Short mmCIF file of C-alpha atoms in Angstrom, two decimals:
data_model
loop_
_atom_site.label_atom_id
_atom_site.label_comp_id
_atom_site.label_asym_id
_atom_site.label_seq_id
_atom_site.Cartn_x
_atom_site.Cartn_y
_atom_site.Cartn_z
CA ASP A 24 -2.08 -17.85 7.10
CA THR A 25 -2.44 -14.17 6.43
CA GLU A 26 0.29 -13.42 4.53
CA VAL A 27 0.87 -12.77 0.64
CA THR A 28 4.33 -14.09 -0.43
CA GLN A 29 6.48 -12.72 -3.83
CA THR A 30 8.90 -13.76 -5.16
CA PRO A 31 11.98 -13.38 -6.09
CA LYS A 32 13.10 -10.20 -3.40
CA HIS A 33 15.66 -8.85 -5.88
CA LEU A 34 15.54 -9.08 -9.76
CA VAL A 35 18.54 -7.47 -12.17
CA MET A 36 17.71 -7.73 -15.66
CA GLY A 37 18.97 -5.96 -19.43
CA MET A 38 16.30 -4.22 -21.16
CA THR A 39 16.25 -7.36 -23.68
CA ASN A 40 15.42 -9.66 -21.25
CA LYS A 41 12.29 -11.32 -20.10
CA LYS A 42 11.37 -12.07 -16.54
CA SER A 43 8.18 -12.89 -14.10
CA LEU A 44 7.16 -11.90 -10.68
CA LYS A 45 4.91 -13.88 -8.87
CA CYS A 46 2.23 -13.46 -6.21
CA GLU A 47 1.06 -15.98 -3.80
CA GLN A 48 -2.05 -15.70 -1.40
CA HIS A 49 -3.80 -18.46 0.51
CA MET A 50 -6.73 -16.25 2.39
CA GLY A 51 -9.22 -17.17 0.04
CA HIS A 52 -9.04 -13.74 -1.65
CA ARG A 53 -11.15 -12.89 -5.08
CA ALA A 54 -9.25 -9.81 -6.11
CA MET A 55 -5.19 -9.31 -6.61
CA TYR A 56 -4.08 -5.86 -7.11
CA TRP A 57 0.02 -5.14 -8.70
CA TYR A 58 1.70 -1.67 -7.41
CA LYS A 59 4.65 -0.19 -8.82
CA GLN A 60 6.35 1.92 -5.69
CA LYS A 61 9.18 4.56 -6.58
CA ALA A 62 11.59 5.11 -3.68
CA LYS A 63 9.93 7.52 -0.95
CA LYS A 64 6.57 7.71 -3.05
CA PRO A 65 3.38 5.97 -2.65
CA PRO A 66 2.17 2.65 -4.32
CA GLU A 67 1.04 3.32 -7.90
CA LEU A 68 -1.66 1.01 -9.12
CA MET A 69 -0.82 -1.05 -11.94
CA PHE A 70 -3.45 -3.55 -12.79
CA VAL A 71 -6.45 -5.25 -10.36
CA TYR A 72 -7.63 -8.86 -10.85
CA SER A 73 -11.04 -9.93 -9.32
CA TYR A 74 -12.06 -13.46 -9.61
CA GLU A 75 -9.36 -13.80 -11.65
CA LYS A 76 -10.56 -11.45 -14.55
CA LEU A 77 -8.45 -8.35 -15.07
CA SER A 78 -10.94 -5.81 -13.86
CA ILE A 79 -8.57 -1.83 -14.15
CA ASN A 80 -5.42 -1.74 -16.17
CA GLU A 81 -4.09 1.79 -15.22
CA SER A 82 -2.58 2.64 -18.67
CA VAL A 83 0.14 0.67 -17.84
CA PRO A 84 2.85 0.11 -21.08
CA SER A 85 2.50 -3.29 -22.81
CA ARG A 86 6.11 -3.97 -21.72
CA PHE A 87 4.19 -5.16 -18.35
CA SER A 88 1.64 -8.17 -18.97
CA PRO A 89 -0.41 -9.87 -16.37
CA GLU A 90 -1.51 -13.10 -15.56
CA CYS A 91 -4.06 -15.03 -13.03
CA PRO A 92 -3.76 -18.41 -13.45
CA ASN A 93 -6.13 -19.15 -10.39
CA SER A 94 -7.35 -17.82 -7.60
CA SER A 95 -4.09 -17.82 -5.47
CA LEU A 96 -1.59 -16.47 -7.95
CA LEU A 97 -0.78 -13.44 -9.95
CA ASN A 98 2.41 -12.99 -12.21
CA LEU A 99 3.44 -10.29 -13.88
CA HIS A 100 5.37 -10.49 -17.41
CA LEU A 101 7.95 -8.46 -18.34
CA HIS A 102 9.55 -7.92 -21.68
CA ALA A 103 11.63 -4.99 -22.79
CA LEU A 104 12.34 -2.94 -19.48
CA GLN A 105 13.70 0.43 -19.48
CA PRO A 106 15.51 1.99 -16.86
CA GLU A 107 12.88 3.95 -15.22
CA ASP A 108 10.54 0.65 -14.42
CA SER A 109 13.21 0.26 -11.75
CA ALA A 110 11.28 0.33 -8.52
CA LEU A 111 9.82 -2.12 -5.75
CA TYR A 112 6.84 -4.10 -7.27
CA LEU A 113 3.82 -4.88 -4.79
CA CYS A 114 1.47 -7.06 -4.82
CA ALA A 115 -2.13 -7.41 -3.09
CA SER A 116 -4.87 -8.94 -2.14
CA SER A 117 -8.03 -8.29 -0.51
CA GLN A 118 -11.51 -10.15 0.22
CA ASP A 119 -13.33 -8.56 -2.72
CA ARG A 120 -12.60 -5.69 -5.25
CA LEU A 121 -16.04 -4.23 -4.13
CA LEU A 122 -15.94 -3.63 -0.47
CA SER A 123 -14.61 -0.66 0.34
CA THR A 124 -14.19 -1.77 3.92
CA ASP A 125 -12.02 -4.54 2.65
CA GLU A 126 -7.92 -3.96 4.10
CA GLN A 127 -5.63 -4.90 1.43
CA PHE A 128 -2.90 -7.44 2.19
CA PHE A 129 0.71 -6.09 0.99
CA GLY A 130 3.67 -8.78 -0.03
CA PRO A 131 7.44 -7.62 0.92
CA GLY A 132 7.86 -6.59 -2.84
CA THR A 133 10.30 -7.29 -5.62
CA ARG A 134 13.19 -4.89 -5.88
CA LEU A 135 13.69 -4.59 -9.66
CA THR A 136 16.44 -2.83 -11.24
CA VAL A 137 16.87 -2.34 -14.91
CA LEU A 138 20.12 -1.85 -16.62
CA ALA B 27 -12.02 12.55 -7.63
CA GLN B 28 -10.68 11.97 -4.26
CA SER B 29 -7.52 12.63 -3.20
CA VAL B 30 -5.68 12.58 0.54
CA THR B 31 -3.04 15.14 2.00
CA GLN B 32 -0.38 14.11 4.08
CA LEU B 33 1.06 17.99 4.71
CA ASP B 34 4.49 16.63 6.56
CA SER B 35 6.98 14.70 4.73
CA GLN B 36 9.45 14.42 7.16
CA VAL B 37 9.02 13.76 11.12
CA PRO B 38 11.90 13.78 13.27
CA VAL B 39 10.90 13.15 16.64
CA PHE B 40 12.86 12.16 20.25
CA GLU B 41 12.57 8.74 21.32
CA GLU B 42 9.21 8.63 23.64
CA ALA B 43 7.84 11.81 22.65
CA PRO B 44 4.57 11.87 21.51
CA VAL B 45 3.85 12.03 17.60
CA GLU B 46 1.33 12.97 15.24
CA LEU B 47 1.12 12.33 11.43
CA ARG B 48 -1.58 14.58 9.88
CA CYS B 49 -3.35 13.36 7.27
CA ASN B 50 -6.43 14.71 5.76
CA TYR B 51 -8.65 13.81 2.55
CA SER B 52 -11.31 14.84 0.59
CA SER B 53 -14.23 12.94 -0.92
CA SER B 54 -17.96 13.73 -1.63
CA VAL B 55 -19.02 10.17 -0.40
CA SER B 56 -18.52 7.91 2.49
CA VAL B 57 -14.77 6.80 3.02
CA TYR B 58 -13.00 4.34 4.56
CA LEU B 59 -9.92 5.26 6.12
CA PHE B 60 -6.41 3.36 6.95
CA TRP B 61 -3.41 4.52 7.90
CA TYR B 62 -0.27 1.77 6.74
CA VAL B 63 3.37 1.73 7.84
CA GLN B 64 6.38 0.45 5.48
CA TYR B 65 9.52 -0.32 7.21
CA PRO B 66 12.74 0.17 5.32
CA ASN B 67 12.43 -2.37 2.10
CA GLN B 68 9.24 -4.19 3.45
CA GLY B 69 5.59 -4.02 2.25
CA LEU B 70 2.99 -1.98 3.36
CA GLN B 71 1.20 -3.45 6.58
CA LEU B 72 -2.09 -2.18 8.46
CA LEU B 73 -2.05 0.05 11.48
CA LEU B 74 -5.52 0.86 11.91
CA LYS B 75 -8.45 1.15 9.83
CA TYR B 76 -11.81 3.52 10.38
CA LEU B 77 -15.00 1.92 9.06
CA SER B 78 -17.74 3.27 11.34
CA GLY B 79 -18.82 3.80 14.72
CA SER B 80 -16.26 5.00 17.66
CA THR B 81 -14.09 7.62 15.93
CA LEU B 82 -11.33 7.12 18.01
CA VAL B 83 -9.46 3.75 16.64
CA LYS B 84 -6.76 1.95 18.36
CA GLY B 85 -4.34 -0.20 16.10
CA ILE B 86 -1.27 -2.11 16.47
CA ASN B 87 2.40 -1.07 18.26
CA GLY B 88 0.20 1.55 20.75
CA PHE B 89 -1.19 3.50 17.57
CA GLU B 90 -4.41 5.11 17.55
CA ALA B 91 -5.97 7.81 15.19
CA GLU B 92 -9.26 10.00 15.53
CA PHE B 93 -11.51 10.76 12.71
CA ASN B 94 -12.70 13.74 11.96
CA LYS B 95 -15.96 14.44 9.59
CA SER B 96 -16.34 18.09 10.03
CA GLN B 97 -12.49 18.50 9.38
CA THR B 98 -12.35 15.47 7.33
CA SER B 99 -9.10 14.45 8.82
CA PHE B 100 -7.72 11.00 10.19
CA HIS B 101 -4.74 11.94 12.37
CA LEU B 102 -2.76 9.25 13.78
CA ARG B 103 -0.95 9.50 17.04
CA LYS B 104 1.25 7.51 19.36
CA PRO B 105 1.93 8.65 22.57
CA SER B 106 5.32 7.78 23.14
CA VAL B 107 7.78 6.71 19.96
CA HIS B 108 10.17 3.92 19.94
CA ILE B 109 13.31 4.02 17.49
CA SER B 110 11.67 0.99 16.12
CA ASP B 111 8.94 2.92 14.30
CA THR B 112 11.01 4.96 12.64
CA ALA B 113 9.46 3.78 8.98
CA GLU B 114 7.40 5.35 5.94
CA TYR B 115 3.63 5.73 7.14
CA PHE B 116 0.52 6.07 4.59
CA CYS B 117 -2.99 7.48 4.94
CA ALA B 118 -5.00 5.84 2.18
CA VAL B 119 -8.88 6.28 1.28
CA SER B 120 -10.74 3.86 -0.06
CA VAL B 121 -14.20 4.34 -1.68
CA THR B 122 -16.53 2.50 -3.61
CA GLY B 123 -14.57 -0.28 -5.82
CA ASN B 124 -11.86 -0.85 -2.96
CA GLN B 125 -9.67 1.36 -4.81
CA PHE B 126 -7.19 3.08 -2.67
CA TYR B 127 -6.16 6.35 -2.66
CA PHE B 128 -2.73 6.57 -1.07
CA GLY B 129 -1.35 9.88 0.29
CA THR B 130 1.98 11.12 -0.27
CA GLY B 131 3.66 9.77 2.90
CA THR B 132 5.18 10.90 6.07
CA SER B 133 9.14 9.58 6.62
CA LEU B 134 9.52 9.70 10.44
CA THR B 135 12.61 9.09 12.28
CA VAL B 136 12.63 8.53 15.95
CA ILE B 137 15.98 9.97 17.23
CA PRO B 138 17.75 8.35 20.30
#
């Protein structure tokens, strides 16, 4: 299984809502990533988990809260978002965060719209 | 600091014509180079990667790329494109810590 799955595919939420994005992989990868991607732009790194511990937080606002319950799952909890947070949220995984030769496997993304 | 430059933001090309998408990087250390493709409303899919060895790398869907250390380039080529190749293409550099630095992307449009 070389797939990264993400749910939901689409999400519409109001600025006062609380929602969560989910990501799952069963490749035995120990590094997992959250990216934010605006239209026609490259992915921007948000968070990196390595062996279920948060290792990189790219100065992301606290209204985004990541969680890694186990080595296969990665969540992104959303609260009090702004309309400018509307974007495609991509999850990725790789074998080990320290191996620069590793490719990152991407999920299909969650299209988030904040009203 | 690492940077990746994709000079061409949009490349229109006729079906069955060849195409080259350019990528240049700047790094003072050894790098590993990747090309990803993103079809509309999808995630990124790896086309090919250069880690070491032969500078000509073959990937999926008939794409290939050539690593040129002296010119710090990793251009992507395909001898004959199809309509289905219409997509966004991202060049990426990986350095210590597997952090990817993405280029700004090239939108390839194949014209029937």
